[in-house]
C-alpha cells in the first residue's frame, strides 16, 4: 500500500474532523468526525472502505482522547504506517503566514497570539496540534492557514476606513477566510478551461453556514468579503454580515443590550436564522418556502441571494476580465434555488442559468450550469482536505 498518505486534522471547539488522504490524487482512504467533545456524549464516527462505524470516546472526552481513539483505529486497520505527516487546518495566520508552514514552538506561539483575531477557532486549532504531536511524536506537523490565499490582496482591498494606526499597531484589517476552498475551486475551474490558473480570473462564492465571496485575478485573491473576523460580508446562516455599525451603538445605548448580547446576536442569532425565524439550515427554509409558502422563509432567501449577488457584482470592480462564477460549499453545491436566484440578479453581467443543468448539480457533482450564450457559471465541489494534504506533502518534499 502507498505509504505517502497525509492525515488531515481540522479541530473545532468541540469537534475533530479527520481524513487520511493521498496528496497526489485526493483519494480518501479513511475519514471521520469526533463530535460533542468535552461532554459525556462524545462520539467518534469513522468511514473506511465504504463502511461506517460509530464509537463512544472514553473519558476524559477531550481532543486528546479523540486523537488517541483515532490512533487505535488506525492501528487496528493497519493504516498507522501509511501516514507520513499531519496537515492541520488553522483558521487565522495573520499577515505573517501566507504559505504552508512547518509547525514548531514559534509557530504555536504565533497561533496562540493570533487567537485574539479568531478566538473561536485558533485555540481549538492549537489544541488539535498539541494532541497530534503527543500522539504522533515522530511525524512532522504542518499548518495550512485559512487566511493564506488572501494575503495577495492589495492594500486598497484590505484597509478599513478607520485610523491607519489601528492597522499598524493592532493588525486591524481585512484578512479573509475559506482560502483553501477558494484556491481549490479556482484551480479546478482553470482545469475546465484548460488554462493555467495564473491566466484565469473568477469570482468564487463559497456558500454554507459561513459564506464568503472572493475575487480571483490571474489566479490570485485580490478581494474577499469576510474581514478581520468571519462576521463581515454577506448574510450567512446565523451571522448578520455587513450592517450599519451605528446599529450596535443603538442596541447598547437605546435598547440596553450588553456588548455580549450584541456579539451573540450578530454571530449566532442573525442571518438566515434571524430573518426567517425558522432555522439557519437552508434546506429547512427552502422547504418552508416551497411547501408552506412561508413569508419569512421567502424573505430570508430573497435577502440572502440579493446580498450575495450584490457582492459578486461589486467584486467585478477588482477585475478586468471575468472567466466566470464558481459556486461551492454546502449551499453553493446543493441548492439549485439559491444559485438560480443569484444568477437571475446578475443578468446585466450576461449570466443566465440552464435550468436542467442547474437542477442536476448536487451531492458532490460539478459542472457548468449557465446556458448557451451566457457567461460561464459552474458548480464545483470543494475539497479543502485535499488542498491541505497536497500542500503539506509539497512543503515536506521541498524541505527534504
PDB file of C-alpha atoms in Angstrom, residues 137-385:
ATOM      1  CA  UNK A 137       5.740  12.369  18.105  1.00  0.00           C
ATOM      2  CA  UNK A 138       7.900  11.234  15.172  1.00  0.00           C
ATOM      3  CA  UNK A 139       5.832  12.827  12.387  1.00  0.00           C
ATOM      4  CA  UNK A 140       6.165  16.352  11.075  1.00  0.00           C
ATOM      5  CA  UNK A 141       3.184  18.640  11.597  1.00  0.00           C
ATOM      6  CA  UNK A 142       2.276  21.303   9.021  1.00  0.00           C
ATOM      7  CA  UNK A 143      -0.110  24.262   9.380  1.00  0.00           C
ATOM      8  CA  UNK A 144      -2.233  25.335   6.397  1.00  0.00           C
ATOM      9  CA  UNK A 145      -3.766  28.714   7.148  1.00  0.00           C
ATOM     10  CA  UNK A 146      -7.274  29.623   6.006  1.00  0.00           C
ATOM     11  CA  UNK A 147      -6.219  33.238   5.550  1.00  0.00           C
ATOM     12  CA  UNK A 148      -3.092  32.499   3.476  1.00  0.00           C
ATOM     13  CA  UNK A 149      -4.662  32.581  -0.006  1.00  0.00           C
ATOM     14  CA  UNK A 150      -5.951  36.111   0.600  1.00  0.00           C
ATOM     15  CA  UNK A 151      -2.562  37.570   1.539  1.00  0.00           C
ATOM     16  CA  UNK A 152      -2.159  38.636  -2.096  1.00  0.00           C
ATOM     17  CA  UNK A 153      -4.898  41.256  -1.683  1.00  0.00           C
ATOM     18  CA  UNK A 154      -3.680  44.809  -2.377  1.00  0.00           C
ATOM     19  CA  UNK A 155      -3.716  47.338   0.445  1.00  0.00           C
ATOM     20  CA  UNK A 156      -6.713  49.138  -1.071  1.00  0.00           C
ATOM     21  CA  UNK A 157      -8.760  45.954  -0.583  1.00  0.00           C
ATOM     22  CA  UNK A 158      -7.801  45.115   2.985  1.00  0.00           C
ATOM     23  CA  UNK A 159      -7.533  48.501   4.705  1.00  0.00           C
ATOM     24  CA  UNK A 160     -10.605  49.728   6.583  1.00  0.00           C
ATOM     25  CA  UNK A 161     -11.700  53.372   6.602  1.00  0.00           C
ATOM     26  CA  UNK A 162     -10.600  53.867  10.214  1.00  0.00           C
ATOM     27  CA  UNK A 163      -7.411  55.399  11.657  1.00  0.00           C
ATOM     28  CA  UNK A 164      -4.459  53.740   9.898  1.00  0.00           C
ATOM     29  CA  UNK A 165      -2.637  53.443  13.223  1.00  0.00           C
ATOM     30  CA  UNK A 166      -5.090  50.716  14.257  1.00  0.00           C
ATOM     31  CA  UNK A 167      -3.781  48.608  11.392  1.00  0.00           C
ATOM     32  CA  UNK A 168      -0.123  49.342  12.061  1.00  0.00           C
ATOM     33  CA  UNK A 169      -0.332  48.855  15.826  1.00  0.00           C
ATOM     34  CA  UNK A 170      -3.020  46.193  16.201  1.00  0.00           C
ATOM     35  CA  UNK A 171      -3.359  44.458  12.829  1.00  0.00           C
ATOM     36  CA  UNK A 172      -6.955  45.567  12.267  1.00  0.00           C
ATOM     37  CA  UNK A 173      -7.546  44.881   8.565  1.00  0.00           C
ATOM     38  CA  UNK A 174      -9.427  42.509   6.283  1.00  0.00           C
ATOM     39  CA  UNK A 175      -7.861  39.039   6.240  1.00  0.00           C
ATOM     40  CA  UNK A 176     -10.480  36.821   4.615  1.00  0.00           C
ATOM     41  CA  UNK A 177     -11.183  33.123   5.189  1.00  0.00           C
ATOM     42  CA  UNK A 178     -12.136  29.941   3.279  1.00  0.00           C
ATOM     43  CA  UNK A 179      -8.843  30.418   1.430  1.00  0.00           C
ATOM     44  CA  UNK A 180      -8.189  26.727   0.776  1.00  0.00           C
ATOM     45  CA  UNK A 181     -11.687  26.326  -0.665  1.00  0.00           C
ATOM     46  CA  UNK A 182     -11.423  29.352  -2.977  1.00  0.00           C
ATOM     47  CA  UNK A 183      -7.997  28.190  -4.156  1.00  0.00           C
ATOM     48  CA  UNK A 184      -9.167  24.634  -4.841  1.00  0.00           C
ATOM     49  CA  UNK A 185     -12.248  25.527  -6.883  1.00  0.00           C
ATOM     50  CA  UNK A 186     -10.353  28.192  -8.837  1.00  0.00           C
ATOM     51  CA  UNK A 187      -7.749  25.588  -9.797  1.00  0.00           C
ATOM     52  CA  UNK A 188     -10.497  23.172 -10.839  1.00  0.00           C
ATOM     53  CA  UNK A 189     -12.190  25.868 -12.955  1.00  0.00           C
ATOM     54  CA  UNK A 190      -8.860  26.628 -14.615  1.00  0.00           C
ATOM     55  CA  UNK A 191      -8.543  22.919 -15.433  1.00  0.00           C
ATOM     56  CA  UNK A 192     -12.011  23.007 -17.018  1.00  0.00           C
ATOM     57  CA  UNK A 193     -10.918  25.948 -19.189  1.00  0.00           C
ATOM     58  CA  UNK A 194      -7.626  24.164 -19.950  1.00  0.00           C
ATOM     59  CA  UNK A 195      -5.711  27.273 -18.926  1.00  0.00           C
ATOM     60  CA  UNK A 196      -3.056  27.906 -16.275  1.00  0.00           C
ATOM     61  CA  UNK A 197      -4.610  29.314 -13.109  1.00  0.00           C
ATOM     62  CA  UNK A 198      -2.308  32.333 -13.446  1.00  0.00           C
ATOM     63  CA  UNK A 199      -4.201  33.252 -16.635  1.00  0.00           C
ATOM     64  CA  UNK A 200      -7.679  32.949 -15.108  1.00  0.00           C
ATOM     65  CA  UNK A 201      -9.974  35.381 -13.296  1.00  0.00           C
ATOM     66  CA  UNK A 202     -13.035  34.214 -11.375  1.00  0.00           C
ATOM     67  CA  UNK A 203     -15.464  35.226  -8.691  1.00  0.00           C
ATOM     68  CA  UNK A 204     -15.840  32.361  -6.254  1.00  0.00           C
ATOM     69  CA  UNK A 205     -18.857  32.043  -3.945  1.00  0.00           C
ATOM     70  CA  UNK A 206     -18.316  29.685  -1.002  1.00  0.00           C
ATOM     71  CA  UNK A 207     -21.825  29.364   0.430  1.00  0.00           C
ATOM     72  CA  UNK A 208     -22.609  27.399   3.559  1.00  0.00           C
ATOM     73  CA  UNK A 209     -23.434  28.217   7.164  1.00  0.00           C
ATOM     74  CA  UNK A 210     -20.470  30.552   6.731  1.00  0.00           C
ATOM     75  CA  UNK A 211     -20.235  32.362   3.392  1.00  0.00           C
ATOM     76  CA  UNK A 212     -17.567  34.279   1.541  1.00  0.00           C
ATOM     77  CA  UNK A 213     -17.082  35.722  -1.919  1.00  0.00           C
ATOM     78  CA  UNK A 214     -13.604  36.066  -3.435  1.00  0.00           C
ATOM     79  CA  UNK A 215     -12.365  37.954  -6.482  1.00  0.00           C
ATOM     80  CA  UNK A 216      -9.544  35.988  -8.081  1.00  0.00           C
ATOM     81  CA  UNK A 217      -7.440  37.821 -10.674  1.00  0.00           C
ATOM     82  CA  UNK A 218      -4.734  35.975 -12.594  1.00  0.00           C
ATOM     83  CA  UNK A 219      -5.043  33.146 -10.088  1.00  0.00           C
ATOM     84  CA  UNK A 220      -4.590  35.331  -7.001  1.00  0.00           C
ATOM     85  CA  UNK A 221      -7.073  36.645  -4.469  1.00  0.00           C
ATOM     86  CA  UNK A 222      -7.499  40.402  -4.866  1.00  0.00           C
ATOM     87  CA  UNK A 223     -10.562  40.896  -2.663  1.00  0.00           C
ATOM     88  CA  UNK A 224     -12.870  38.920  -0.413  1.00  0.00           C
ATOM     89  CA  UNK A 225     -15.997  39.532   1.628  1.00  0.00           C
ATOM     90  CA  UNK A 226     -15.001  38.148   5.034  1.00  0.00           C
ATOM     91  CA  UNK A 227     -12.902  40.594   7.008  1.00  0.00           C
ATOM     92  CA  UNK A 228     -10.846  40.666  10.169  1.00  0.00           C
ATOM     93  CA  UNK A 229     -13.363  38.166  11.545  1.00  0.00           C
ATOM     94  CA  UNK A 230     -15.859  35.809   9.857  1.00  0.00           C
ATOM     95  CA  UNK A 231     -18.720  38.224  10.706  1.00  0.00           C
ATOM     96  CA  UNK A 232     -18.227  40.686   7.849  1.00  0.00           C
ATOM     97  CA  UNK A 233     -19.606  40.305   4.344  1.00  0.00           C
ATOM     98  CA  UNK A 234     -22.796  38.696   3.040  1.00  0.00           C
ATOM     99  CA  UNK A 235     -25.583  37.328   5.220  1.00  0.00           C
ATOM    100  CA  UNK A 236     -24.867  33.791   6.456  1.00  0.00           C
ATOM    101  CA  UNK A 237     -26.521  31.007   8.436  1.00  0.00           C
ATOM    102  CA  UNK A 238     -26.505  32.729  11.809  1.00  0.00           C
ATOM    103  CA  UNK A 239     -24.191  35.714  11.134  1.00  0.00           C
ATOM    104  CA  UNK A 240     -25.533  39.079  10.059  1.00  0.00           C
ATOM    105  CA  UNK A 241     -22.791  40.018   7.627  1.00  0.00           C
ATOM    106  CA  UNK A 242     -22.496  43.742   6.892  1.00  0.00           C
ATOM    107  CA  UNK A 243     -24.699  46.084   8.904  1.00  0.00           C
ATOM    108  CA  UNK A 244     -24.616  49.784   9.736  1.00  0.00           C
ATOM    109  CA  UNK A 245     -22.127  49.973  12.664  1.00  0.00           C
ATOM    110  CA  UNK A 246     -24.439  52.559  14.228  1.00  0.00           C
ATOM    111  CA  UNK A 247     -26.923  49.753  14.923  1.00  0.00           C
ATOM    112  CA  UNK A 248     -24.519  48.398  17.535  1.00  0.00           C
ATOM    113  CA  UNK A 249     -24.480  51.693  19.427  1.00  0.00           C
ATOM    114  CA  UNK A 250     -28.273  51.965  19.134  1.00  0.00           C
ATOM    115  CA  UNK A 251     -28.704  48.490  20.611  1.00  0.00           C
ATOM    116  CA  UNK A 252     -26.371  49.292  23.511  1.00  0.00           C
ATOM    117  CA  UNK A 253     -27.320  52.901  24.227  1.00  0.00           C
ATOM    118  CA  UNK A 254     -31.039  52.860  23.433  1.00  0.00           C
ATOM    119  CA  UNK A 255     -32.174  49.254  23.857  1.00  0.00           C
ATOM    120  CA  UNK A 256     -29.891  48.345  26.791  1.00  0.00           C
ATOM    121  CA  UNK A 257     -28.141  45.441  25.097  1.00  0.00           C
ATOM    122  CA  UNK A 258     -24.828  44.446  26.642  1.00  0.00           C
ATOM    123  CA  UNK A 259     -21.743  44.083  24.443  1.00  0.00           C
ATOM    124  CA  UNK A 260     -22.015  40.321  24.893  1.00  0.00           C
ATOM    125  CA  UNK A 261     -25.689  40.419  23.866  1.00  0.00           C
ATOM    126  CA  UNK A 262     -24.778  42.221  20.634  1.00  0.00           C
ATOM    127  CA  UNK A 263     -21.912  39.823  19.931  1.00  0.00           C
ATOM    128  CA  UNK A 264     -24.185  36.826  20.486  1.00  0.00           C
ATOM    129  CA  UNK A 265     -26.984  38.282  18.359  1.00  0.00           C
ATOM    130  CA  UNK A 266     -24.794  39.194  15.373  1.00  0.00           C
ATOM    131  CA  UNK A 267     -22.887  35.894  15.371  1.00  0.00           C
ATOM    132  CA  UNK A 268     -25.466  33.337  16.496  1.00  0.00           C
ATOM    133  CA  UNK A 269     -28.994  34.734  16.122  1.00  0.00           C
ATOM    134  CA  UNK A 270     -28.917  36.624  12.828  1.00  0.00           C
ATOM    135  CA  UNK A 271     -28.566  35.724   9.139  1.00  0.00           C
ATOM    136  CA  UNK A 272     -30.943  33.120   7.711  1.00  0.00           C
ATOM    137  CA  UNK A 273     -31.987  32.129  11.237  1.00  0.00           C
ATOM    138  CA  UNK A 274     -32.746  35.675  12.327  1.00  0.00           C
ATOM    139  CA  UNK A 275     -34.672  36.746   9.222  1.00  0.00           C
ATOM    140  CA  UNK A 276     -36.619  33.506   8.726  1.00  0.00           C
ATOM    141  CA  UNK A 277     -37.291  32.858  12.407  1.00  0.00           C
ATOM    142  CA  UNK A 278     -37.185  29.175  11.455  1.00  0.00           C
ATOM    143  CA  UNK A 279     -33.676  27.822  11.048  1.00  0.00           C
ATOM    144  CA  UNK A 280     -30.164  28.537   9.864  1.00  0.00           C
ATOM    145  CA  UNK A 281     -30.384  25.436   7.634  1.00  0.00           C
ATOM    146  CA  UNK A 282     -31.081  26.459   4.055  1.00  0.00           C
ATOM    147  CA  UNK A 283     -32.829  23.156   3.341  1.00  0.00           C
ATOM    148  CA  UNK A 284     -35.378  23.748   6.103  1.00  0.00           C
ATOM    149  CA  UNK A 285     -36.012  27.300   4.901  1.00  0.00           C
ATOM    150  CA  UNK A 286     -36.420  26.195   1.280  1.00  0.00           C
ATOM    151  CA  UNK A 287     -38.974  23.570   2.360  1.00  0.00           C
ATOM    152  CA  UNK A 288     -40.942  26.200   4.285  1.00  0.00           C
ATOM    153  CA  UNK A 289     -40.764  28.498   1.261  1.00  0.00           C
ATOM    154  CA  UNK A 290     -41.844  25.917  -1.330  1.00  0.00           C
ATOM    155  CA  UNK A 291     -44.295  23.708   0.574  1.00  0.00           C
ATOM    156  CA  UNK A 292     -45.723  26.089   3.183  1.00  0.00           C
ATOM    157  CA  UNK A 293     -45.414  29.401   1.291  1.00  0.00           C
ATOM    158  CA  UNK A 294     -43.888  30.822   4.470  1.00  0.00           C
ATOM    159  CA  UNK A 295     -43.473  34.584   4.035  1.00  0.00           C
ATOM    160  CA  UNK A 296     -40.471  34.899   6.374  1.00  0.00           C
ATOM    161  CA  UNK A 297     -38.736  31.966   4.698  1.00  0.00           C
ATOM    162  CA  UNK A 298     -39.252  33.644   1.315  1.00  0.00           C
ATOM    163  CA  UNK A 299     -37.857  36.919   2.656  1.00  0.00           C
ATOM    164  CA  UNK A 300     -34.803  35.205   4.146  1.00  0.00           C
ATOM    165  CA  UNK A 301     -33.972  33.585   0.800  1.00  0.00           C
ATOM    166  CA  UNK A 302     -34.508  36.845  -1.108  1.00  0.00           C
ATOM    167  CA  UNK A 303     -32.245  38.834   1.236  1.00  0.00           C
ATOM    168  CA  UNK A 304     -29.604  36.090   1.230  1.00  0.00           C
ATOM    169  CA  UNK A 305     -29.474  35.823  -2.571  1.00  0.00           C
ATOM    170  CA  UNK A 306     -29.649  39.564  -3.177  1.00  0.00           C
ATOM    171  CA  UNK A 307     -26.760  40.291  -0.805  1.00  0.00           C
ATOM    172  CA  UNK A 308     -24.625  37.613  -2.465  1.00  0.00           C
ATOM    173  CA  UNK A 309     -25.445  38.847  -5.982  1.00  0.00           C
ATOM    174  CA  UNK A 310     -24.663  42.415  -4.928  1.00  0.00           C
ATOM    175  CA  UNK A 311     -21.299  41.312  -3.523  1.00  0.00           C
ATOM    176  CA  UNK A 312     -20.472  39.388  -6.709  1.00  0.00           C
ATOM    177  CA  UNK A 313     -21.350  42.405  -8.853  1.00  0.00           C
ATOM    178  CA  UNK A 314     -19.249  44.713  -6.674  1.00  0.00           C
ATOM    179  CA  UNK A 315     -16.216  42.450  -6.975  1.00  0.00           C
ATOM    180  CA  UNK A 316     -16.146  42.906 -10.745  1.00  0.00           C
ATOM    181  CA  UNK A 317     -14.549  46.278  -9.901  1.00  0.00           C
ATOM    182  CA  UNK A 318     -11.453  44.262  -8.907  1.00  0.00           C
ATOM    183  CA  UNK A 319     -11.171  42.558 -12.293  1.00  0.00           C
ATOM    184  CA  UNK A 320     -10.535  43.452 -15.929  1.00  0.00           C
ATOM    185  CA  UNK A 321     -11.640  40.041 -17.199  1.00  0.00           C
ATOM    186  CA  UNK A 322     -14.163  37.595 -15.745  1.00  0.00           C
ATOM    187  CA  UNK A 323     -13.956  33.977 -16.868  1.00  0.00           C
ATOM    188  CA  UNK A 324     -16.955  33.007 -14.758  1.00  0.00           C
ATOM    189  CA  UNK A 325     -18.564  32.492 -11.369  1.00  0.00           C
ATOM    190  CA  UNK A 326     -17.930  29.437  -9.209  1.00  0.00           C
ATOM    191  CA  UNK A 327     -20.471  28.149  -6.662  1.00  0.00           C
ATOM    192  CA  UNK A 328     -19.167  25.892  -3.902  1.00  0.00           C
ATOM    193  CA  UNK A 329     -19.747  24.985  -0.244  1.00  0.00           C
ATOM    194  CA  UNK A 330     -22.736  23.117   1.202  1.00  0.00           C
ATOM    195  CA  UNK A 331     -25.351  25.565  -0.110  1.00  0.00           C
ATOM    196  CA  UNK A 332     -23.459  26.538  -3.247  1.00  0.00           C
ATOM    197  CA  UNK A 333     -23.078  22.908  -4.293  1.00  0.00           C
ATOM    198  CA  UNK A 334     -26.584  21.693  -3.433  1.00  0.00           C
ATOM    199  CA  UNK A 335     -29.174  24.471  -3.711  1.00  0.00           C
ATOM    200  CA  UNK A 336     -30.414  24.987  -7.263  1.00  0.00           C
ATOM    201  CA  UNK A 337     -32.893  27.569  -5.912  1.00  0.00           C
ATOM    202  CA  UNK A 338     -30.180  29.745  -4.384  1.00  0.00           C
ATOM    203  CA  UNK A 339     -27.987  29.545  -7.488  1.00  0.00           C
ATOM    204  CA  UNK A 340     -30.893  30.406  -9.811  1.00  0.00           C
ATOM    205  CA  UNK A 341     -31.922  33.408  -7.711  1.00  0.00           C
ATOM    206  CA  UNK A 342     -28.363  34.754  -7.553  1.00  0.00           C
ATOM    207  CA  UNK A 343     -27.749  34.390 -11.292  1.00  0.00           C
ATOM    208  CA  UNK A 344     -31.128  35.988 -12.070  1.00  0.00           C
ATOM    209  CA  UNK A 345     -29.911  39.089 -10.198  1.00  0.00           C
ATOM    210  CA  UNK A 346     -26.803  39.161 -12.411  1.00  0.00           C
ATOM    211  CA  UNK A 347     -28.425  39.264 -15.838  1.00  0.00           C
ATOM    212  CA  UNK A 348     -26.769  42.631 -16.527  1.00  0.00           C
ATOM    213  CA  UNK A 349     -23.433  40.781 -16.392  1.00  0.00           C
ATOM    214  CA  UNK A 350     -24.771  38.335 -19.007  1.00  0.00           C
ATOM    215  CA  UNK A 351     -25.497  35.422 -16.702  1.00  0.00           C
ATOM    216  CA  UNK A 352     -28.418  33.116 -17.483  1.00  0.00           C
ATOM    217  CA  UNK A 353     -28.990  29.711 -15.961  1.00  0.00           C
ATOM    218  CA  UNK A 354     -29.628  26.398 -17.701  1.00  0.00           C
ATOM    219  CA  UNK A 355     -32.494  25.101 -15.547  1.00  0.00           C
ATOM    220  CA  UNK A 356     -31.910  21.416 -16.293  1.00  0.00           C
ATOM    221  CA  UNK A 357     -28.155  21.574 -15.679  1.00  0.00           C
ATOM    222  CA  UNK A 358     -28.665  23.642 -12.521  1.00  0.00           C
ATOM    223  CA  UNK A 359     -31.180  21.171 -11.113  1.00  0.00           C
ATOM    224  CA  UNK A 360     -28.786  18.265 -11.738  1.00  0.00           C
ATOM    225  CA  UNK A 361     -25.886  19.774  -9.778  1.00  0.00           C
ATOM    226  CA  UNK A 362     -25.919  18.472  -6.226  1.00  0.00           C
ATOM    227  CA  UNK A 363     -24.471  15.775  -3.981  1.00  0.00           C
ATOM    228  CA  UNK A 364     -20.867  16.399  -4.984  1.00  0.00           C
ATOM    229  CA  UNK A 365     -21.437  16.824  -8.715  1.00  0.00           C
ATOM    230  CA  UNK A 366     -19.530  19.530 -10.571  1.00  0.00           C
ATOM    231  CA  UNK A 367     -20.246  21.175 -13.901  1.00  0.00           C
ATOM    232  CA  UNK A 368     -21.491  24.097 -15.962  1.00  0.00           C
ATOM    233  CA  UNK A 369     -24.928  25.492 -15.030  1.00  0.00           C
ATOM    234  CA  UNK A 370     -25.068  28.536 -17.321  1.00  0.00           C
ATOM    235  CA  UNK A 371     -26.984  28.448 -20.575  1.00  0.00           C
ATOM    236  CA  UNK A 372     -25.557  28.745 -24.096  1.00  0.00           C
ATOM    237  CA  UNK A 373     -24.532  32.335 -24.807  1.00  0.00           C
ATOM    238  CA  UNK A 374     -24.231  33.148 -21.115  1.00  0.00           C
ATOM    239  CA  UNK A 375     -21.052  33.984 -19.279  1.00  0.00           C
ATOM    240  CA  UNK A 376     -19.876  30.795 -17.559  1.00  0.00           C
ATOM    241  CA  UNK A 377     -21.145  29.723 -14.141  1.00  0.00           C
ATOM    242  CA  UNK A 378     -20.038  26.452 -12.575  1.00  0.00           C
ATOM    243  CA  UNK A 379     -20.799  24.361  -9.545  1.00  0.00           C
ATOM    244  CA  UNK A 380     -17.538  22.873  -8.273  1.00  0.00           C
ATOM    245  CA  UNK A 381     -17.458  20.643  -5.194  1.00  0.00           C
ATOM    246  CA  UNK A 382     -14.766  21.896  -2.865  1.00  0.00           C
ATOM    247  CA  UNK A 383     -12.135  19.675  -1.269  1.00  0.00           C
ATOM    248  CA  UNK A 384     -10.226  21.636   1.354  1.00  0.00           C
ATOM    249  CA  UNK A 385      -8.798  18.467   2.862  1.00  0.00           C
TER     250      UNK A 385
END
